[in-house]
Short mmCIF file of C-alpha atoms and ligand atoms in Angstrom, two decimals:
data_model
loop_
_atom_site.label_atom_id
_atom_site.label_comp_id
_atom_site.label_asym_id
_atom_site.label_seq_id
_atom_site.Cartn_x
_atom_site.Cartn_y
_atom_site.Cartn_z
CA MET A 1295 0.00 0.00 0.00
CA SER A 1296 1.18 3.49 -0.73
CA ASN A 1297 1.80 5.76 2.26
CA SER A 1298 0.33 8.74 0.54
CA GLN A 1299 -3.46 8.79 0.32
CA ASN A 1300 -3.23 11.10 -2.67
CA GLN A 1301 -1.51 8.46 -4.76
CA GLU A 1302 -4.16 5.85 -4.12
CA PRO A 1303 -6.70 5.38 -6.89
CA ALA A 1304 -10.24 6.57 -6.19
CA PRO A 1305 -12.44 3.56 -5.58
CA HIS A 1306 -15.49 3.13 -7.78
CA VAL A 1307 -18.58 2.07 -5.84
CA ALA A 1308 -22.08 1.31 -7.12
CA LEU A 1309 -25.13 2.01 -4.96
CA LEU A 1310 -28.45 0.20 -5.28
CA PRO A 1311 -31.34 1.78 -3.38
CA SER A 1312 -34.72 0.14 -2.89
CA SER A 1313 -38.02 1.79 -3.67
CA GLY A 1314 -39.73 4.61 -1.78
CA MET A 1315 -38.37 7.97 -0.67
CA GLY A 1316 -37.47 6.55 2.74
CA HIS A 1317 -34.92 4.32 1.03
CA LEU A 1318 -33.91 6.58 -1.87
CA THR A 1319 -33.18 9.68 0.24
CA PRO A 1320 -30.51 8.15 2.49
CA PHE A 1321 -28.83 6.61 -0.58
CA LEU A 1322 -28.67 9.99 -2.29
CA ARG A 1323 -27.21 11.60 0.83
CA PHE A 1324 -24.74 8.74 1.17
CA ALA A 1325 -23.74 9.08 -2.49
CA VAL A 1326 -22.94 12.74 -1.98
CA SER A 1327 -20.96 12.09 1.22
CA LEU A 1328 -18.87 9.47 -0.61
CA ALA A 1329 -18.34 11.66 -3.65
CA GLN A 1330 -17.10 14.43 -1.35
CA GLN A 1331 -14.39 12.01 -0.21
CA GLY A 1332 -13.33 11.36 -3.79
CA VAL A 1333 -15.18 8.06 -4.30
CA GLN A 1334 -16.44 7.56 -7.83
CA ILE A 1335 -20.15 6.72 -7.65
CA THR A 1336 -22.53 4.92 -9.97
CA LEU A 1337 -26.10 5.11 -8.71
CA ILE A 1338 -28.31 2.32 -10.00
CA THR A 1339 -31.94 3.36 -10.27
CA THR A 1340 -34.75 0.88 -10.79
CA HIS A 1341 -37.49 1.61 -13.31
CA PRO A 1342 -40.35 2.25 -13.25
CA THR A 1343 -40.39 4.02 -9.87
CA ILE A 1344 -43.52 3.73 -7.84
CA SER A 1345 -43.98 7.30 -6.64
CA LEU A 1346 -43.82 10.57 -8.49
CA ALA A 1347 -41.66 11.88 -5.63
CA GLU A 1348 -38.92 9.39 -6.54
CA SER A 1349 -38.83 10.15 -10.23
CA GLN A 1350 -38.83 13.92 -9.66
CA THR A 1351 -36.17 13.69 -6.97
CA LEU A 1352 -33.93 11.57 -9.18
CA SER A 1353 -34.06 13.97 -12.09
CA HIS A 1354 -33.20 16.93 -9.81
CA PHE A 1355 -30.49 14.92 -8.14
CA PHE A 1356 -28.67 13.97 -11.34
CA SER A 1357 -28.81 17.49 -12.70
CA THR A 1358 -27.47 18.89 -9.40
CA PHE A 1359 -24.73 16.25 -9.03
CA PRO A 1360 -23.55 15.52 -12.59
CA HIS A 1361 -20.42 13.74 -11.32
CA ILE A 1362 -22.62 10.92 -9.98
CA THR A 1363 -23.28 8.49 -12.81
CA PRO A 1364 -26.81 7.16 -13.26
CA LYS A 1365 -27.36 3.61 -14.45
CA GLN A 1366 -30.84 2.31 -15.06
CA LEU A 1367 -32.08 -1.17 -14.18
CA ASN A 1368 -35.33 -1.93 -15.96
CA LEU A 1369 -37.48 -4.19 -13.82
CA LEU A 1370 -39.16 -7.28 -15.19
CA PRO A 1371 -42.95 -7.17 -14.93
CA LEU A 1372 -44.23 -8.93 -11.80
CA ASN A 1373 -46.33 -11.97 -12.22
CA ASN A 1374 -49.69 -11.23 -10.51
CA ALA A 1375 -49.46 -14.53 -8.65
CA THR A 1376 -46.36 -13.29 -6.77
CA CYS A 1377 -48.20 -10.90 -4.47
CA ASP A 1378 -51.82 -10.50 -3.62
CA ASN A 1379 -53.63 -7.18 -3.92
CA SER A 1380 -53.73 -6.51 -0.20
CA GLU A 1381 -49.96 -6.04 -0.03
CA ASP A 1382 -48.46 -2.58 0.41
CA PRO A 1383 -47.48 -1.34 -3.08
CA PHE A 1384 -43.99 -0.42 -1.82
CA TYR A 1385 -43.37 -3.93 -0.53
CA VAL A 1386 -44.56 -5.23 -3.91
CA LYS A 1387 -41.98 -2.98 -5.53
CA TYR A 1388 -39.22 -4.36 -3.30
CA GLU A 1389 -40.29 -7.78 -4.54
CA ALA A 1390 -40.11 -6.62 -8.17
CA ILE A 1391 -36.54 -5.42 -7.65
CA ARG A 1392 -35.64 -8.63 -5.86
CA LEU A 1393 -36.99 -10.73 -8.72
CA SER A 1394 -35.01 -8.67 -11.23
CA SER A 1395 -31.76 -8.83 -9.26
CA HIS A 1396 -30.13 -11.32 -11.67
CA LEU A 1397 -30.18 -8.55 -14.30
CA LEU A 1398 -27.58 -6.78 -12.20
CA LYS A 1399 -24.83 -9.20 -13.16
CA PRO A 1400 -24.16 -7.93 -16.70
CA LEU A 1401 -24.75 -4.35 -15.55
CA LEU A 1402 -22.21 -4.53 -12.72
CA SER A 1403 -19.58 -6.34 -14.74
CA SER A 1404 -19.82 -3.81 -17.58
CA LEU A 1405 -18.99 -0.82 -15.35
CA SER A 1406 -15.68 0.89 -15.86
CA PRO A 1407 -13.40 1.25 -14.01
CA PRO A 1408 -14.15 -2.04 -12.24
CA LEU A 1409 -16.06 -1.73 -8.99
CA SER A 1410 -14.56 -1.93 -5.51
CA ALA A 1411 -17.94 -2.68 -3.94
CA LEU A 1412 -21.70 -2.61 -4.33
CA VAL A 1413 -23.76 -1.05 -1.54
CA THR A 1414 -27.27 -2.48 -1.42
CA ASP A 1415 -30.41 -1.57 0.49
CA MET A 1416 -31.23 -4.11 3.21
CA SER A 1417 -34.57 -4.97 1.61
CA LEU A 1418 -32.68 -6.44 -1.39
CA ALA A 1419 -29.93 -8.32 0.46
CA SER A 1420 -30.96 -11.92 -0.13
CA THR A 1421 -31.24 -11.67 -3.90
CA VAL A 1422 -28.34 -9.28 -4.54
CA ILE A 1423 -25.65 -10.91 -2.38
CA PRO A 1424 -25.62 -14.06 -4.57
CA VAL A 1425 -25.02 -11.83 -7.61
CA THR A 1426 -22.05 -10.03 -6.03
CA GLN A 1427 -20.69 -13.34 -4.74
CA SER A 1428 -20.74 -14.72 -8.27
CA LEU A 1429 -18.72 -11.68 -9.37
CA ASN A 1430 -16.34 -11.78 -6.38
CA LEU A 1431 -17.45 -8.25 -5.64
CA PRO A 1432 -17.60 -7.03 -2.02
CA ASN A 1433 -21.19 -6.37 -0.94
CA TYR A 1434 -22.09 -3.83 1.72
CA ILE A 1435 -25.56 -3.21 3.12
CA LEU A 1436 -26.81 0.28 3.83
CA PHE A 1437 -29.39 -0.10 6.58
CA THR A 1438 -31.66 2.92 6.24
CA SER A 1439 -33.41 2.49 9.58
CA SER A 1440 -32.19 2.59 13.21
CA ALA A 1441 -29.65 0.22 14.76
CA GLN A 1442 -32.50 -0.68 17.11
CA MET A 1443 -34.47 -1.94 14.09
CA LEU A 1444 -31.35 -3.68 12.77
CA THR A 1445 -31.23 -5.85 15.90
CA LEU A 1446 -34.70 -7.16 15.06
CA PHE A 1447 -34.01 -7.38 11.32
CA VAL A 1448 -30.95 -9.63 11.60
CA SER A 1449 -32.28 -11.86 14.37
CA PHE A 1450 -35.93 -12.33 13.47
CA HIS A 1451 -35.26 -15.30 11.16
CA ALA A 1452 -33.70 -17.22 14.03
CA THR A 1453 -36.92 -17.06 16.03
CA VAL A 1454 -39.12 -18.39 13.26
CA GLY A 1455 -40.43 -21.80 14.11
CA SER A 1456 -39.53 -21.41 17.77
CA LYS A 1457 -42.34 -20.40 20.07
CA ALA A 1458 -41.83 -16.90 21.47
CA PRO A 1459 -41.79 -17.24 25.24
CA ASN A 1460 -44.32 -15.41 27.37
CA ASN A 1461 -42.88 -13.61 30.30
CA SER A 1462 -45.18 -14.32 33.18
CA ASP A 1463 -43.76 -11.56 35.38
CA LYS A 1464 -44.92 -8.90 32.98
CA THR A 1465 -48.35 -7.88 31.82
CA GLU A 1466 -47.20 -7.79 28.22
CA ASP A 1467 -46.00 -10.55 25.95
CA TYR A 1468 -42.36 -10.30 25.00
CA PHE A 1469 -40.58 -11.47 21.91
CA GLN A 1470 -37.12 -12.88 22.35
CA THR A 1471 -34.63 -12.04 19.59
CA GLY A 1472 -31.00 -12.70 20.30
CA LEU A 1473 -30.37 -11.42 23.77
CA GLN A 1474 -33.12 -8.88 23.82
CA SER A 1475 -36.75 -9.17 24.59
CA ILE A 1476 -39.04 -6.75 22.80
CA PRO A 1477 -42.66 -6.15 23.76
CA LYS A 1478 -44.74 -7.84 21.07
CA SER A 1479 -46.80 -4.68 20.72
CA ARG A 1480 -43.72 -3.03 19.14
CA ILE A 1481 -43.08 -5.71 16.52
CA PRO A 1482 -44.61 -4.90 13.11
CA PRO A 1483 -47.85 -6.96 13.16
CA PRO A 1484 -47.17 -8.73 9.80
CA LEU A 1485 -44.09 -10.33 11.41
CA LEU A 1486 -46.25 -11.96 14.06
CA SER A 1487 -48.94 -13.03 11.60
CA ASP A 1488 -49.52 -16.65 10.55
CA THR A 1489 -50.66 -15.47 7.13
CA PRO A 1490 -47.78 -15.35 4.64
CA ASN A 1491 -46.90 -11.77 3.74
CA LEU A 1492 -44.09 -9.95 1.96
CA LEU A 1493 -42.73 -8.05 4.96
CA ARG A 1494 -42.29 -11.26 6.92
CA THR A 1495 -40.80 -13.33 4.10
CA GLN A 1496 -38.42 -10.61 3.04
CA ILE A 1497 -37.21 -9.77 6.54
CA ILE A 1498 -36.56 -13.46 7.18
CA GLU A 1499 -34.63 -13.92 3.93
CA ASN A 1500 -32.78 -10.61 4.01
CA GLY A 1501 -31.93 -10.84 7.70
CA LYS A 1502 -30.48 -14.32 7.26
CA LYS A 1503 -28.43 -13.44 4.19
CA MET A 1504 -26.96 -10.25 5.62
CA ILE A 1505 -24.50 -12.37 7.58
CA GLN A 1506 -22.77 -12.99 4.23
CA SER A 1507 -22.32 -9.33 3.38
CA ASP A 1508 -18.93 -7.68 3.86
CA GLY A 1509 -20.20 -4.94 6.13
CA ILE A 1510 -23.36 -3.23 7.34
CA LEU A 1511 -23.50 0.55 7.32
CA VAL A 1512 -26.17 2.26 9.40
CA ASN A 1513 -27.54 5.79 9.14
CA THR A 1514 -27.16 6.39 12.87
CA PHE A 1515 -24.50 7.51 15.35
CA GLN A 1516 -22.86 6.15 18.47
CA THR A 1517 -24.13 8.67 21.01
CA ILE A 1518 -27.78 7.79 20.43
CA GLU A 1519 -27.52 4.05 19.71
CA GLN A 1520 -24.40 2.89 21.50
CA ASP A 1521 -26.14 -0.08 23.13
CA SER A 1522 -27.67 -1.51 19.96
CA LEU A 1523 -24.45 -0.97 17.99
CA GLY A 1524 -22.39 -2.56 20.76
CA ALA A 1525 -24.71 -5.56 21.01
CA LEU A 1526 -24.61 -6.08 17.23
CA ASN A 1527 -20.79 -5.94 17.09
CA ASP A 1528 -20.24 -8.03 20.21
CA GLY A 1529 -22.20 -10.99 18.85
CA LYS A 1530 -24.99 -10.44 21.35
CA VAL A 1531 -27.70 -10.30 18.71
CA VAL A 1532 -26.59 -12.96 16.23
CA ASN A 1533 -23.28 -14.71 15.73
CA GLY A 1534 -21.12 -14.08 12.70
CA LEU A 1535 -22.52 -10.72 11.65
CA PRO A 1536 -20.07 -8.64 9.61
CA ARG A 1537 -18.91 -5.35 11.12
CA VAL A 1538 -21.74 -2.88 11.73
CA THR A 1539 -20.57 0.72 11.23
CA ALA A 1540 -22.52 3.83 12.19
CA ILE A 1541 -22.02 6.49 9.52
CA GLY A 1542 -24.92 8.89 10.11
CA PRO A 1543 -26.87 10.98 10.36
CA PHE A 1544 -26.45 11.89 6.70
CA PRO A 1545 -26.55 15.67 6.29
CA PRO A 1546 -29.37 17.07 4.14
CA LEU A 1547 -28.68 17.51 0.43
CA GLY A 1548 -30.12 20.98 0.22
CA ILE A 1549 -31.44 20.55 -3.30
CA GLU A 1550 -34.65 22.32 -4.17
CA ARG A 1551 -37.28 20.05 -5.58
CA THR A 1552 -40.30 22.01 -4.49
CA GLN A 1553 -40.82 25.60 -3.48
CA SER A 1554 -40.52 26.54 0.16
CA VAL A 1555 -43.42 27.24 2.50
CA PRO A 1556 -43.33 31.07 2.76
CA TRP A 1557 -46.10 30.94 5.39
CA LEU A 1558 -43.49 29.76 7.89
CA ASP A 1559 -41.58 33.05 7.54
CA ASP A 1560 -44.50 34.88 9.19
CA GLN A 1561 -44.71 32.63 12.26
CA PRO A 1562 -42.91 33.28 15.57
CA ASP A 1563 -39.76 31.28 16.31
CA GLY A 1564 -40.36 27.75 17.59
CA SER A 1565 -44.14 28.15 17.49
CA VAL A 1566 -45.17 25.74 14.72
CA LEU A 1567 -45.87 22.02 15.02
CA TYR A 1568 -45.03 20.29 11.74
CA VAL A 1569 -47.34 17.31 11.16
CA SER A 1570 -46.36 14.68 8.61
CA PHE A 1571 -46.44 10.91 8.34
CA GLY A 1572 -43.83 10.62 5.63
CA SER A 1573 -44.02 9.67 2.01
CA ARG A 1574 -45.98 6.40 2.05
CA THR A 1575 -48.39 6.31 4.94
CA ALA A 1576 -52.09 6.79 4.30
CA MET A 1577 -54.45 7.82 7.07
CA SER A 1578 -58.15 6.99 7.18
CA ARG A 1579 -60.58 9.84 6.63
CA GLU A 1580 -61.98 9.29 10.12
CA GLN A 1581 -58.52 9.58 11.72
CA ILE A 1582 -57.70 12.63 9.59
CA ARG A 1583 -60.82 14.38 10.94
CA GLU A 1584 -59.86 13.54 14.55
CA LEU A 1585 -56.32 14.75 13.95
CA GLY A 1586 -57.72 18.01 12.54
CA ASP A 1587 -59.91 18.32 15.62
CA GLY A 1588 -56.88 17.72 17.84
CA LEU A 1589 -54.77 20.33 16.09
CA GLU A 1590 -57.60 22.84 16.33
CA ARG A 1591 -58.20 22.16 20.03
CA SER A 1592 -54.48 22.33 20.85
CA GLY A 1593 -54.45 26.06 20.13
CA CYS A 1594 -50.96 25.62 18.58
CA ARG A 1595 -49.77 26.81 15.22
CA PHE A 1596 -49.28 23.97 12.77
CA LEU A 1597 -48.22 22.97 9.28
CA TRP A 1598 -50.03 19.75 8.38
CA VAL A 1599 -49.31 17.55 5.35
CA VAL A 1600 -52.39 15.41 4.73
CA LYS A 1601 -52.10 12.07 2.96
CA GLU A 1602 -54.96 9.72 2.15
CA LYS A 1603 -53.24 7.27 -0.19
CA LYS A 1604 -49.94 5.43 0.13
CA VAL A 1605 -48.81 6.22 -3.41
CA ASP A 1606 -48.73 9.94 -4.21
CA ARG A 1607 -49.94 9.52 -7.82
CA GLU A 1608 -53.23 8.11 -6.47
CA ASP A 1609 -53.86 10.77 -3.84
CA GLY A 1610 -56.45 12.82 -5.70
CA GLY A 1611 -59.01 13.79 -3.01
CA GLU A 1612 -59.88 17.50 -2.70
CA LEU A 1613 -58.21 18.89 0.43
CA GLY A 1614 -61.22 20.79 1.83
CA GLU A 1615 -63.35 17.69 1.56
CA VAL A 1616 -60.70 15.47 3.14
CA VAL A 1617 -60.24 17.62 6.26
CA GLY A 1618 -63.91 18.54 6.48
CA ASP A 1619 -66.10 21.53 5.72
CA GLY A 1620 -64.93 24.79 7.21
CA PHE A 1621 -61.79 23.38 8.86
CA MET A 1622 -59.29 25.39 6.85
CA GLU A 1623 -61.30 28.58 7.28
CA ARG A 1624 -61.52 28.09 11.04
CA VAL A 1625 -57.79 27.53 11.51
CA LYS A 1626 -56.48 29.91 8.85
CA GLU A 1627 -54.98 32.35 11.38
CA ARG A 1628 -52.61 29.73 12.78
CA GLY A 1629 -52.64 26.62 10.64
CA LEU A 1630 -51.58 25.71 7.13
CA VAL A 1631 -52.85 22.47 5.63
CA VAL A 1632 -51.40 21.05 2.41
CA LYS A 1633 -51.83 17.87 0.48
CA ASN A 1634 -48.75 18.00 -1.70
CA TRP A 1635 -45.11 17.15 -1.22
CA VAL A 1636 -43.28 19.68 0.92
CA ASN A 1637 -39.54 20.13 1.15
CA GLN A 1638 -39.20 18.61 4.60
CA GLU A 1639 -35.47 19.26 4.87
CA GLU A 1640 -36.24 22.93 4.55
CA VAL A 1641 -39.28 22.86 6.84
CA MET A 1642 -37.35 21.12 9.59
CA SER A 1643 -34.55 23.67 9.48
CA HIS A 1644 -36.95 26.65 9.62
CA LYS A 1645 -36.70 28.65 12.84
CA ALA A 1646 -40.50 28.80 13.17
CA VAL A 1647 -40.74 25.00 13.58
CA GLY A 1648 -40.71 23.96 17.24
CA GLY A 1649 -42.15 20.44 17.15
CA PHE A 1650 -42.81 17.51 14.85
CA LEU A 1651 -45.75 15.13 15.04
CA SER A 1652 -44.15 12.25 13.18
CA HIS A 1653 -44.70 8.60 12.24
CA CYS A 1654 -40.99 8.11 13.03
CA GLY A 1655 -39.79 6.97 9.65
CA TRP A 1656 -36.04 6.93 10.32
CA ASN A 1657 -35.26 9.73 7.86
CA SER A 1658 -37.81 11.97 9.53
CA VAL A 1659 -36.29 11.16 12.91
CA SER A 1660 -32.79 11.85 11.54
CA GLU A 1661 -33.89 15.17 10.08
CA ALA A 1662 -35.46 16.13 13.43
CA MET A 1663 -32.19 15.23 15.18
CA TRP A 1664 -30.14 17.18 12.68
CA ASN A 1665 -32.25 20.26 13.39
CA GLY A 1666 -32.92 19.75 17.11
CA VAL A 1667 -36.70 19.55 16.67
CA PRO A 1668 -38.65 17.71 19.44
CA ILE A 1669 -40.82 14.83 18.25
CA LEU A 1670 -44.27 13.68 19.22
CA ALA A 1671 -44.06 10.08 18.05
CA TRP A 1672 -47.06 8.38 16.50
CA PRO A 1673 -45.65 5.31 14.75
CA GLN A 1674 -47.97 3.84 12.12
CA HIS A 1675 -46.35 0.65 10.74
CA GLY A 1676 -43.13 -1.19 9.90
CA ASP A 1677 -39.98 -0.17 11.78
CA GLN A 1678 -41.56 2.96 13.25
CA LYS A 1679 -42.16 1.77 16.82
CA MET A 1680 -38.57 0.55 17.02
CA ASN A 1681 -37.50 4.04 15.97
CA ALA A 1682 -39.89 5.66 18.46
CA VAL A 1683 -38.14 3.66 21.19
CA VAL A 1684 -34.93 5.49 20.29
CA VAL A 1685 -36.65 8.90 20.24
CA GLU A 1686 -38.13 8.34 23.66
CA ARG A 1687 -34.97 6.85 25.14
CA ILE A 1688 -32.76 9.75 24.14
CA GLY A 1689 -35.32 12.18 25.52
CA MET A 1690 -35.87 14.29 22.40
CA GLY A 1691 -39.53 13.45 22.17
CA LEU A 1692 -42.67 12.01 23.68
CA TRP A 1693 -44.45 8.87 22.53
CA ALA A 1694 -48.12 8.24 23.17
CA GLU A 1695 -47.60 4.47 23.04
CA ALA A 1696 -51.24 3.79 23.91
CA TRP A 1697 -52.25 5.16 20.50
CA GLY A 1698 -51.04 1.91 18.94
CA TRP A 1699 -50.30 1.37 15.27
CA GLY A 1700 -52.02 3.41 12.57
CA GLY A 1701 -54.31 1.94 9.96
CA GLY A 1702 -57.55 1.75 11.89
CA GLU A 1703 -56.44 -0.36 14.85
CA VAL A 1704 -57.94 2.37 17.01
CA VAL A 1705 -59.08 5.85 16.09
CA VAL A 1706 -57.30 8.30 18.37
CA LYS A 1707 -59.61 11.07 19.52
CA GLY A 1708 -58.98 14.77 18.99
CA GLU A 1709 -58.95 15.54 22.75
CA GLU A 1710 -56.05 13.13 23.34
CA ILE A 1711 -54.12 14.46 20.36
CA ALA A 1712 -54.58 18.06 21.54
CA GLU A 1713 -53.27 17.20 24.99
CA LYS A 1714 -50.12 15.52 23.69
CA VAL A 1715 -49.48 18.31 21.19
CA ARG A 1716 -49.59 20.86 24.01
CA ASP A 1717 -47.32 18.61 26.11
CA VAL A 1718 -44.62 18.41 23.47
CA MET A 1719 -44.78 22.04 22.41
CA GLY A 1720 -44.45 23.21 26.03
CA ASN A 1721 -41.84 20.73 27.26
CA GLU A 1722 -38.61 22.59 28.03
CA LEU A 1723 -36.72 19.42 28.94
CA VAL A 1724 -37.45 17.78 25.60
CA LYS A 1725 -36.52 21.01 23.79
CA ALA A 1726 -33.17 21.18 25.59
CA LYS A 1727 -32.46 17.50 24.88
CA ALA A 1728 -33.31 17.95 21.20
CA LYS A 1729 -30.79 20.80 21.00
CA CYS A 1730 -28.10 18.56 22.54
CA VAL A 1731 -28.88 15.78 20.06
CA ARG A 1732 -28.50 18.32 17.24
CA GLU A 1733 -24.98 19.16 18.43
CA GLU A 1734 -24.08 15.49 18.86
CA ALA A 1735 -25.42 14.64 15.39
CA ARG A 1736 -23.30 17.33 13.77
CA ARG A 1737 -20.26 16.34 15.81
CA ALA A 1738 -20.65 12.70 14.72
CA VAL A 1739 -20.29 13.49 11.03
CA GLY A 1740 -17.82 16.35 11.45
CA ASP A 1741 -14.04 15.93 11.35
CA GLY A 1742 -12.95 13.63 14.16
CA GLY A 1743 -16.54 12.46 14.79
CA GLY A 1744 -17.35 8.76 15.18
CA SER A 1745 -19.49 8.47 12.05
CA LYS A 1746 -16.95 10.34 9.93
CA LYS A 1747 -14.24 7.95 11.13
CA GLY A 1748 -16.52 4.99 10.32
CA LEU A 1749 -17.07 6.29 6.81
CA MET A 1750 -13.34 6.90 6.23
CA GLU A 1751 -12.48 3.39 7.44
CA VAL A 1752 -14.87 1.84 4.94
CA ILE A 1753 -13.47 4.00 2.13
CA GLU A 1754 -9.94 2.86 3.08
CA ILE A 1755 -11.04 -0.77 2.77
CA TRP A 1756 -12.53 -0.05 -0.65
CA LYS A 1757 -9.30 1.61 -1.77
CA LYS A 1758 -7.44 -1.57 -0.90
CA SER A 1759 -9.84 -3.79 -2.84
CA PHE A 1760 -9.55 -1.56 -5.91
N1 UDP B 3140 -40.51 13.90 2.76
C1 UDP B 3140 -40.54 15.18 2.25
N2 UDP B 3140 -41.73 15.76 2.02
C2 UDP B 3140 -42.91 15.16 2.27
C3 UDP B 3140 -42.89 13.85 2.81
C4 UDP B 3140 -41.67 13.26 3.04
O1 UDP B 3140 -39.49 15.79 1.98
O2 UDP B 3140 -43.96 15.77 2.03
C5 UDP B 3140 -39.20 13.25 2.95
C6 UDP B 3140 -38.73 13.27 4.38
O3 UDP B 3140 -38.01 14.44 4.64
C7 UDP B 3140 -37.88 12.01 4.47
C8 UDP B 3140 -38.50 11.07 3.46
O4 UDP B 3140 -39.29 11.87 2.60
O5 UDP B 3140 -36.55 12.30 4.08
C9 UDP B 3140 -39.41 10.04 4.11
O6 UDP B 3140 -38.68 9.09 4.77
P1 UDP B 3140 -39.05 8.56 6.22
O7 UDP B 3140 -38.03 7.52 6.57
O8 UDP B 3140 -39.20 9.67 7.18
O9 UDP B 3140 -40.48 7.91 6.09
P2 UDP B 3140 -41.20 6.99 4.96
O10 UDP B 3140 -41.76 7.95 3.98
O11 UDP B 3140 -40.20 6.04 4.40
O12 UDP B 3140 -42.27 6.30 5.75
N1 UDP B 3141 -38.61 -4.39 4.78
C1 UDP B 3141 -38.11 -5.44 4.04
N2 UDP B 3141 -38.97 -6.11 3.23
C2 UDP B 3141 -40.25 -5.78 3.12
C3 UDP B 3141 -40.72 -4.70 3.86
C4 UDP B 3141 -39.88 -4.03 4.67
O1 UDP B 3141 -36.95 -5.79 4.07
O2 UDP B 3141 -40.99 -6.42 2.36
C5 UDP B 3141 -37.76 -3.65 5.69
C6 UDP B 3141 -37.61 -2.22 5.28
O3 UDP B 3141 -36.51 -2.07 4.47
C7 UDP B 3141 -37.52 -1.51 6.62
C8 UDP B 3141 -38.30 -2.35 7.57
O4 UDP B 3141 -38.39 -3.62 6.94
O5 UDP B 3141 -36.26 -1.52 7.19
C9 UDP B 3141 -39.61 -1.74 7.89
O6 UDP B 3141 -40.37 -1.68 6.73
P1 UDP B 3141 -40.98 -0.38 6.07
O7 UDP B 3141 -40.86 -0.60 4.62
O8 UDP B 3141 -42.34 -0.18 6.63
O9 UDP B 3141 -40.07 0.84 6.53
P2 UDP B 3141 -39.77 2.17 5.70
O10 UDP B 3141 -39.43 1.77 4.31
O11 UDP B 3141 -41.01 3.03 5.75
O12 UDP B 3141 -38.63 2.80 6.41
#
């Protein structure tokens, strides 16, 4: 090896995100962080994309970062028998990418200069790792959720077939994975279901296969998830896992895809609650009305992004009708309701925003951390309760755990929502903690920070395999 870093060739790394903005966004941020360190990047995009948000973001991204090379993977059509109609369209899309993974082989081997590694989304691990193995190409996983979720993801397969023990000392049932026991109420319900479903099958297959990857990179940082990261690396979750490296939180890209929300400029500092459940979570009309009632009763200022359909292209309902007659008129002095994509990076960094009612998608949590915005957690599905555990544990938010999962399990009443909104907006302790987390997040990815060191170590390994 050369002693001088400058004389080492720049490694060429390909990135393969999965579908949905929650998976695409961290890959784009990661791509930019790597490119800033001189890594040559090919970003593989899968077509067609499911949401309009993805296709628009990609076209802005490639025009803003022309040094990142796009490469398109055209997906094979899915056989209707593969997934039934009740499945989440994003999970169906993961399946489509998985079933097209063999098409990667000619694509990867044609890239020039030859690749040092492929970094794959965790939802594609079990079908992509065999491809990279056949090419003798190192395969890294980018885990786009919390390390807390990773502990469940990599150990869940080992519990399948074994009966989860009930803990008689506790009122709740617990689920044993590795060395941890997780309340069953926090496990995504499809994982506990006897009915076959995509989430369960894919987590089992991906979690098992990830042991054969060359490294797992997580969009988190030591100060907030030391215990989970330690347990993963000390073999306390599963044996034989490759090194798990925290490399986050990824800084925002700062590219404009949509116009800003000028309304925020007229609101007092820290006064606005931002309400959003991410890019792919639909809420029932009944729950939307109760949420509106809660926001109105809370007396707080708010910016609310309403979403009735999982896939943005299908979300055609007229806003006034969705939130109910007269609602927007009644709240117009202190509330803004929208039904379109907003630039959340920008909203979260606005000085008027003082709280975030969030489903706790990990990117939303990371953006709140980056900006020191307290969270009121209302997880809806998937990994979101595992992420809410982190939010609550580090003290930068409150979680009304009794509200349960979204999707009609229970309809949470406006009075309860109003009370929690007032709690979070007036909680000085949570505000102070959120500010500390902001500093720690920025320190982690700054020079000398733990995540920056983690990233540089991985790049060094790639340089050697060049
Ligand atoms: N997002 C946004 N505007 C919206 C909705 C979402 O910019 O109107 C972004 C948000 O900032 C985050 C991503 O989309 O980066 C959503 O990812 P997350 O993990 O929070 O949740 P998911 O959408 O995957 O459930
Ligand atoms: N996941 C997976 N296969 C699936 C569905 C989900 O591997 O069929 C993973 C997904 O990548 C995420 C976690 O399971 O880490 C939770 O799923 P979800 O898609 O709801 O999370 P999100 O994409 O909103 O972050």
